């Protein structure tokens, strides 16, 4: 009887950990990234979370209380990074903001901008000002057609109005009100792949265009590679580009990025309270492991009174996306 061989991503590219000169280990944890759930008013084509208006998964009150305890318990956490879905739509957003600010931590909200125009969310910009929240906003291009293709019809115009609103109340101008934008490349439809342009040059282009045409100012532009996860992976598979895209990313592996990978100083936590090394591992259900091989939860971190329970970072083929070229992270290019 013949057995059928199973082809995995590790058989079409070199296993990522084989590229490393030593195991990928954690540094001291300073960033807590929390995915509050999959509820969102948009359903973007490149969303690795697969969030959207029909999704209902979100943080529970019990998990929210555990997260608040975690924020209070560990002063080494300097940044609480709130994501989703649209994090503002999911349970626990404001309680987590207020717990983090009460303990002197920086709060980042990863905002799609259009949420401010949905019923019940018009107070958000002023709420952000009150708590001096750092806004990291998705604007994958400064051209309307490209943005609407990725995020939905009319999203560019709504985003422009939201940015003008944020500018009017001080964002991008006041040193305590940081406004950053995020660029993502267009999803490929053929084997002509490319990495994100050089971040500094693209930031200048964004600033010139947005100020000239819309009188918009902002602080930083972050370029983020599309990792083959979630809807990006589905798109690549539909176009029969998944294998060749992974191979493209491996071809551009840059060992200098490894020292700066975001997974090394952060914990990523999902709406169920499970712990991961990064948001991409979270979406691919690759949990963080203790030295004994156990999976981690918020409860276990609280019980151990330690954030340093992970022996090494869990890696997979899509890690090539964070290490290709100048590297990629939730804070943009690594080099």
Coordinates of C-alpha atoms in Angstrom, one line a residue:
X1 CA 0.0 0.0 0.0
X2 CA 1.4 3.4 -1.0
X3 CA 1.5 6.2 1.5
X4 CA 0.8 9.7 0.3
X5 CA 3.5 12.3 1.3
X6 CA 2.3 15.4 3.0
X7 CA 3.8 18.7 1.7
X8 CA 4.1 21.4 4.3
X9 CA 5.6 24.9 4.1
X10 CA 8.8 23.6 5.7
X11 CA 9.3 21.2 2.8
X12 CA 9.1 24.0 0.2
X13 CA 11.5 26.3 2.0
X14 CA 14.4 25.8 4.4
X15 CA 12.9 25.5 7.9
X16 CA 13.3 28.9 9.5
X17 CA 15.1 27.7 12.5
X18 CA 17.8 26.2 10.3
X19 CA 18.7 29.7 9.1
X20 CA 19.5 30.8 12.6
X21 CA 23.0 30.6 14.2
X22 CA 21.4 30.0 17.6
X23 CA 17.9 29.3 18.9
X24 CA 15.6 32.3 18.9
X25 CA 15.1 33.2 22.5
X26 CA 13.2 35.9 24.4
X27 CA 14.7 39.0 25.8
X28 CA 13.1 40.8 28.7
X29 CA 9.4 41.3 28.0
X30 CA 8.4 45.0 27.7
X31 CA 5.5 44.8 25.2
X32 CA 2.1 43.3 25.9
X33 CA 0.1 43.0 22.6
X34 CA -3.6 42.1 23.1
X35 CA -5.9 41.0 20.4
X36 CA -9.3 42.0 21.8
X37 CA -11.3 40.0 19.2
X38 CA -12.3 39.7 15.6
X39 CA -15.2 42.2 15.5
X40 CA -14.5 44.9 12.9
X41 CA -16.5 47.3 10.7
X42 CA -14.2 46.4 7.7
X43 CA -13.1 43.1 6.1
X44 CA -9.8 44.0 4.4
X45 CA -8.4 41.7 1.7
X46 CA -5.0 41.5 3.4
X47 CA -6.2 41.0 7.0
X48 CA -4.2 38.3 8.7
X49 CA -6.8 38.2 11.6
X50 CA -9.7 37.5 9.1
X51 CA -11.7 40.1 11.1
X52 CA -15.0 41.6 9.8
X53 CA -18.5 42.8 10.5
X54 CA -19.9 39.2 10.8
X55 CA -17.3 38.1 13.3
X56 CA -18.5 38.0 17.0
X57 CA -15.5 36.6 18.8
X58 CA -14.2 39.0 21.5
X59 CA -12.7 39.3 25.0
X60 CA -14.8 38.1 27.9
X61 CA -15.2 40.0 31.2
X62 CA -13.2 37.3 33.0
X63 CA -10.3 37.5 30.6
X64 CA -10.4 41.3 30.7
X65 CA -10.0 41.2 34.5
X66 CA -7.1 38.8 34.2
X67 CA -5.4 41.1 31.7
X68 CA -5.9 44.1 34.0
X69 CA -4.3 42.1 36.8
X70 CA -1.4 41.3 34.5
X71 CA -1.0 45.0 33.6
X72 CA -0.9 46.0 37.2
X73 CA 1.4 43.1 38.4
X74 CA 4.3 43.6 36.0
X75 CA 6.0 47.0 35.9
X76 CA 8.4 45.7 33.3
X77 CA 5.6 46.0 30.7
X78 CA 6.2 49.4 29.2
X79 CA 3.8 49.2 26.3
X80 CA 0.2 47.9 26.0
X81 CA -0.6 47.4 22.3
X82 CA -4.3 47.0 21.6
X83 CA -5.3 45.4 18.3
X84 CA -8.2 43.4 16.8
X85 CA -10.3 43.4 14.6
X86 CA -11.1 47.0 15.4
X87 CA -9.9 47.0 19.0
X88 CA -12.3 49.8 19.9
X89 CA -15.3 47.6 18.9
X90 CA -14.4 44.7 21.2
X91 CA -15.2 44.2 24.8
X92 CA -12.6 45.6 27.3
X93 CA -11.0 48.3 25.2
X94 CA -11.5 51.2 27.5
X95 CA -10.9 49.3 30.8
X96 CA -7.6 48.1 29.4
X97 CA -6.6 51.6 28.3
X98 CA -7.4 53.0 31.7
X99 CA -5.5 50.2 33.6
X100 CA -2.4 50.7 31.4
X101 CA -2.5 54.5 31.8
X102 CA -3.0 54.2 35.6
X103 CA 0.2 52.2 35.8
X104 CA 2.2 54.6 33.6
X105 CA 2.4 52.5 30.5
X106 CA 2.3 53.7 26.9
X107 CA -0.9 52.6 25.1
X108 CA -1.0 52.0 21.4
X109 CA -4.3 51.5 19.6
X110 CA -4.1 50.0 16.1
X111 CA -7.0 51.8 14.5
X112 CA -8.6 51.5 11.1
X113 CA -9.7 55.2 11.3
X114 CA -13.2 54.5 9.8
X115 CA -14.5 53.3 13.1
X116 CA -15.0 56.9 14.3
X117 CA -17.9 57.3 11.9
X118 CA -19.8 54.2 13.1
X119 CA -22.7 54.7 15.5
X120 CA -21.5 54.8 19.1
X121 CA -17.9 55.5 18.3
X122 CA -17.7 59.2 17.6
X123 CA -16.3 59.8 21.1
X124 CA -13.1 57.9 20.3
X125 CA -10.8 60.7 19.0
X126 CA -11.5 62.8 22.1
X127 CA -11.0 59.7 24.3
X128 CA -7.7 59.1 22.7
X129 CA -6.6 62.7 23.5
X130 CA -7.7 62.4 27.1
X131 CA -5.6 59.4 27.6
X132 CA -2.8 60.4 25.3
X133 CA -3.1 57.1 23.3
X134 CA -0.6 56.5 20.5
X135 CA -2.6 56.0 17.3
X136 CA -1.2 53.6 14.7
X137 CA -3.5 53.8 11.8
X138 CA -3.7 51.6 8.7
X139 CA -3.3 53.6 5.4
X140 CA -1.8 51.0 3.0
X141 CA -1.2 53.6 0.3
X142 CA -1.7 57.4 -0.2
X143 CA -3.7 56.7 -3.4
X144 CA -7.4 56.2 -3.1
X145 CA -7.8 53.4 -5.6
X146 CA -5.1 51.2 -3.9
X147 CA -6.6 51.7 -0.5
X148 CA -10.2 51.0 -1.6
X149 CA -9.0 47.9 -3.4
X150 CA -7.5 46.5 -0.2
X151 CA -10.0 47.8 2.4
X152 CA -13.3 48.5 0.7
X153 CA -15.1 51.2 -1.3
X154 CA -14.9 54.7 0.3
X155 CA -12.4 53.7 3.0
X156 CA -9.8 56.1 1.7
X157 CA -12.1 59.1 1.9
X158 CA -13.2 58.1 5.4
X159 CA -9.6 57.7 6.4
X160 CA -8.7 61.1 5.2
X161 CA -11.6 62.7 7.1
X162 CA -10.5 60.8 10.2
X163 CA -6.9 61.9 9.9
X164 CA -8.0 65.5 9.5
X165 CA -10.2 65.1 12.6
X166 CA -7.2 63.8 14.6
X167 CA -5.0 66.6 13.3
X168 CA -7.6 69.2 14.4
X169 CA -7.5 67.9 18.0
X170 CA -3.7 67.8 18.1
X171 CA -2.6 64.5 16.8
X172 CA 0.6 64.7 14.7
X173 CA 1.3 68.1 16.2
X174 CA 1.4 67.8 20.0
X175 CA 4.4 65.8 21.1
X176 CA 2.1 63.8 23.5
X177 CA -0.3 62.8 20.7
X178 CA 1.6 60.5 18.3
X179 CA 0.0 59.6 15.0
X180 CA 1.7 56.9 13.0
X181 CA 0.6 55.4 9.7
X182 CA 1.1 51.9 8.3
X183 CA 1.9 50.9 4.7
X184 CA 1.2 47.4 3.4
X185 CA 2.2 46.4 -0.2
X186 CA -0.6 45.5 -2.6
X187 CA -1.3 41.8 -2.7
X188 CA 0.4 40.2 -5.7
X189 CA -1.6 38.7 -8.6
X190 CA 1.4 37.2 -10.3
X191 CA 5.0 36.2 -9.5
X192 CA 6.4 39.7 -9.7
X193 CA 6.9 40.0 -5.9
X194 CA 8.4 42.9 -4.1
X195 CA 9.3 43.9 -0.6
X196 CA 8.1 47.2 0.9
X197 CA 10.0 50.3 -0.3
X198 CA 12.7 51.8 1.9
X199 CA 10.8 53.2 4.9
X200 CA 12.4 56.6 5.2
X201 CA 11.9 57.6 1.5
X202 CA 8.3 56.3 1.5
X203 CA 7.6 58.3 4.7
X204 CA 8.7 61.5 2.9
X205 CA 6.5 60.7 -0.1
X206 CA 3.5 60.1 2.2
X207 CA 4.1 63.3 4.1
X208 CA 4.5 65.4 1.0
X209 CA 1.4 64.0 -0.7
X210 CA -0.9 64.0 2.3
X211 CA 0.1 67.5 3.3
X212 CA -0.2 68.9 -0.2
X213 CA -3.6 67.4 -1.1
X214 CA -5.3 67.1 2.3
X215 CA -3.3 69.2 4.8
X216 CA -2.7 66.1 6.8
X217 CA 0.4 65.7 9.1
X218 CA 1.6 62.6 11.0
X219 CA 4.7 61.4 12.9
X220 CA 6.0 58.1 11.5
X221 CA 5.3 55.7 8.7
X222 CA 5.7 52.0 9.4
X223 CA 6.2 49.6 6.4
X224 CA 4.9 46.1 7.1
X225 CA 5.4 43.1 4.9
X226 CA 2.3 41.0 4.0
X227 CA 3.0 37.7 5.8
X228 CA 1.3 34.7 4.2
X229 CA -1.2 34.3 7.1
X230 CA -5.0 34.7 7.2
X231 CA -6.6 36.4 4.2
X232 CA -3.2 37.1 2.6
X233 CA -2.5 33.3 2.7
X234 CA -5.9 32.6 1.2
X235 CA -5.3 35.1 -1.6
X236 CA -1.9 33.6 -2.4
X237 CA -3.4 30.1 -2.4
X238 CA -6.2 31.1 -4.8
X239 CA -3.7 32.6 -7.2
X240 CA -1.4 29.6 -6.8
X241 CA 1.4 31.9 -5.5
X242 CA 1.8 30.7 -1.9
X243 CA 4.8 28.5 -2.5
X244 CA 6.6 31.0 -4.7
X245 CA 5.9 33.8 -2.3
X246 CA 7.4 31.9 0.6
X247 CA 10.5 31.1 -1.5
X248 CA 10.8 34.8 -2.5
X249 CA 10.8 35.7 1.2
X250 CA 13.4 33.1 2.0
X251 CA 15.6 34.3 -0.8
X252 CA 15.6 37.8 0.8
X253 CA 16.3 36.5 4.3
X254 CA 18.5 39.0 6.2
X255 CA 20.2 37.6 9.3
X256 CA 20.8 41.1 10.6
X257 CA 17.1 41.5 11.3
X258 CA 17.0 38.6 13.8
X259 CA 18.4 40.6 16.7
X260 CA 15.5 43.1 16.4
X261 CA 12.5 40.8 15.9
X262 CA 9.4 42.0 17.7
X263 CA 8.7 38.5 19.0
X264 CA 11.7 38.7 21.3
X265 CA 10.4 41.3 23.7
X266 CA 6.7 40.9 23.5
X267 CA 3.9 38.6 24.5
X268 CA 0.8 38.3 22.2
X269 CA -2.4 37.4 24.0
X270 CA -5.7 36.4 22.3
X271 CA -9.3 37.1 23.4
X272 CA -9.4 33.7 25.1
X273 CA -6.4 34.4 27.3
X274 CA -3.8 32.2 25.4
X275 CA -0.3 33.5 25.1
X276 CA 1.8 33.5 21.8
X277 CA 5.2 34.9 20.8
X278 CA 3.6 37.2 18.2
X279 CA 0.4 38.1 16.5
X280 CA 1.1 36.0 13.5
X281 CA 1.7 32.9 15.6
X282 CA -1.6 33.7 17.3
X283 CA -3.4 33.6 14.0
X284 CA -1.8 30.4 13.0
X285 CA -2.5 28.8 16.4
X286 CA 1.2 28.3 17.2
X287 CA 1.2 28.9 21.0
X288 CA 4.2 29.9 23.1
X289 CA 5.7 27.1 25.1
X290 CA 7.3 27.0 28.6
X291 CA 10.6 25.2 29.2
X292 CA 8.5 22.1 30.0
X293 CA 6.7 22.3 26.7
X294 CA 3.4 23.5 28.3
X295 CA 1.3 26.1 26.5
X296 CA 0.8 29.4 28.3
X297 CA -2.2 31.3 29.4
X298 CA -2.7 34.6 31.3
X299 CA -3.6 32.6 34.3
X300 CA -0.3 30.7 34.3
X301 CA 1.7 34.0 34.0
X302 CA -0.2 35.4 37.0
X303 CA 0.3 32.2 39.0
X304 CA 4.0 32.1 38.3
X305 CA 4.4 35.8 39.0
X306 CA 6.7 35.9 36.0
X307 CA 6.6 36.8 32.3
X308 CA 9.8 34.9 31.6
X309 CA 8.5 31.4 31.2
X310 CA 9.2 30.9 27.5
X311 CA 12.3 28.9 26.6
X312 CA 12.5 29.8 22.9
X313 CA 10.3 31.5 20.3
X314 CA 8.1 29.3 18.2
X315 CA 9.0 29.7 14.5
X316 CA 7.5 28.8 11.1
X317 CA 8.0 29.4 7.4
X318 CA 6.1 32.7 7.5
X319 CA 8.8 34.1 9.8
X320 CA 10.7 34.8 6.6
X321 CA 8.3 37.7 6.2
X322 CA 9.6 39.5 9.2
X323 CA 13.3 38.9 8.3
X324 CA 13.2 39.7 4.6
X325 CA 15.1 42.8 3.4
X326 CA 15.0 45.5 6.0
X327 CA 12.8 43.4 8.2
X328 CA 9.2 43.9 9.3
X329 CA 7.4 44.4 12.6
X330 CA 4.4 46.1 14.1
X331 CA 6.7 49.1 14.5
X332 CA 7.8 49.0 10.8
X333 CA 11.2 48.2 9.3
X334 CA 13.7 46.6 11.6
X335 CA 16.9 48.0 10.0

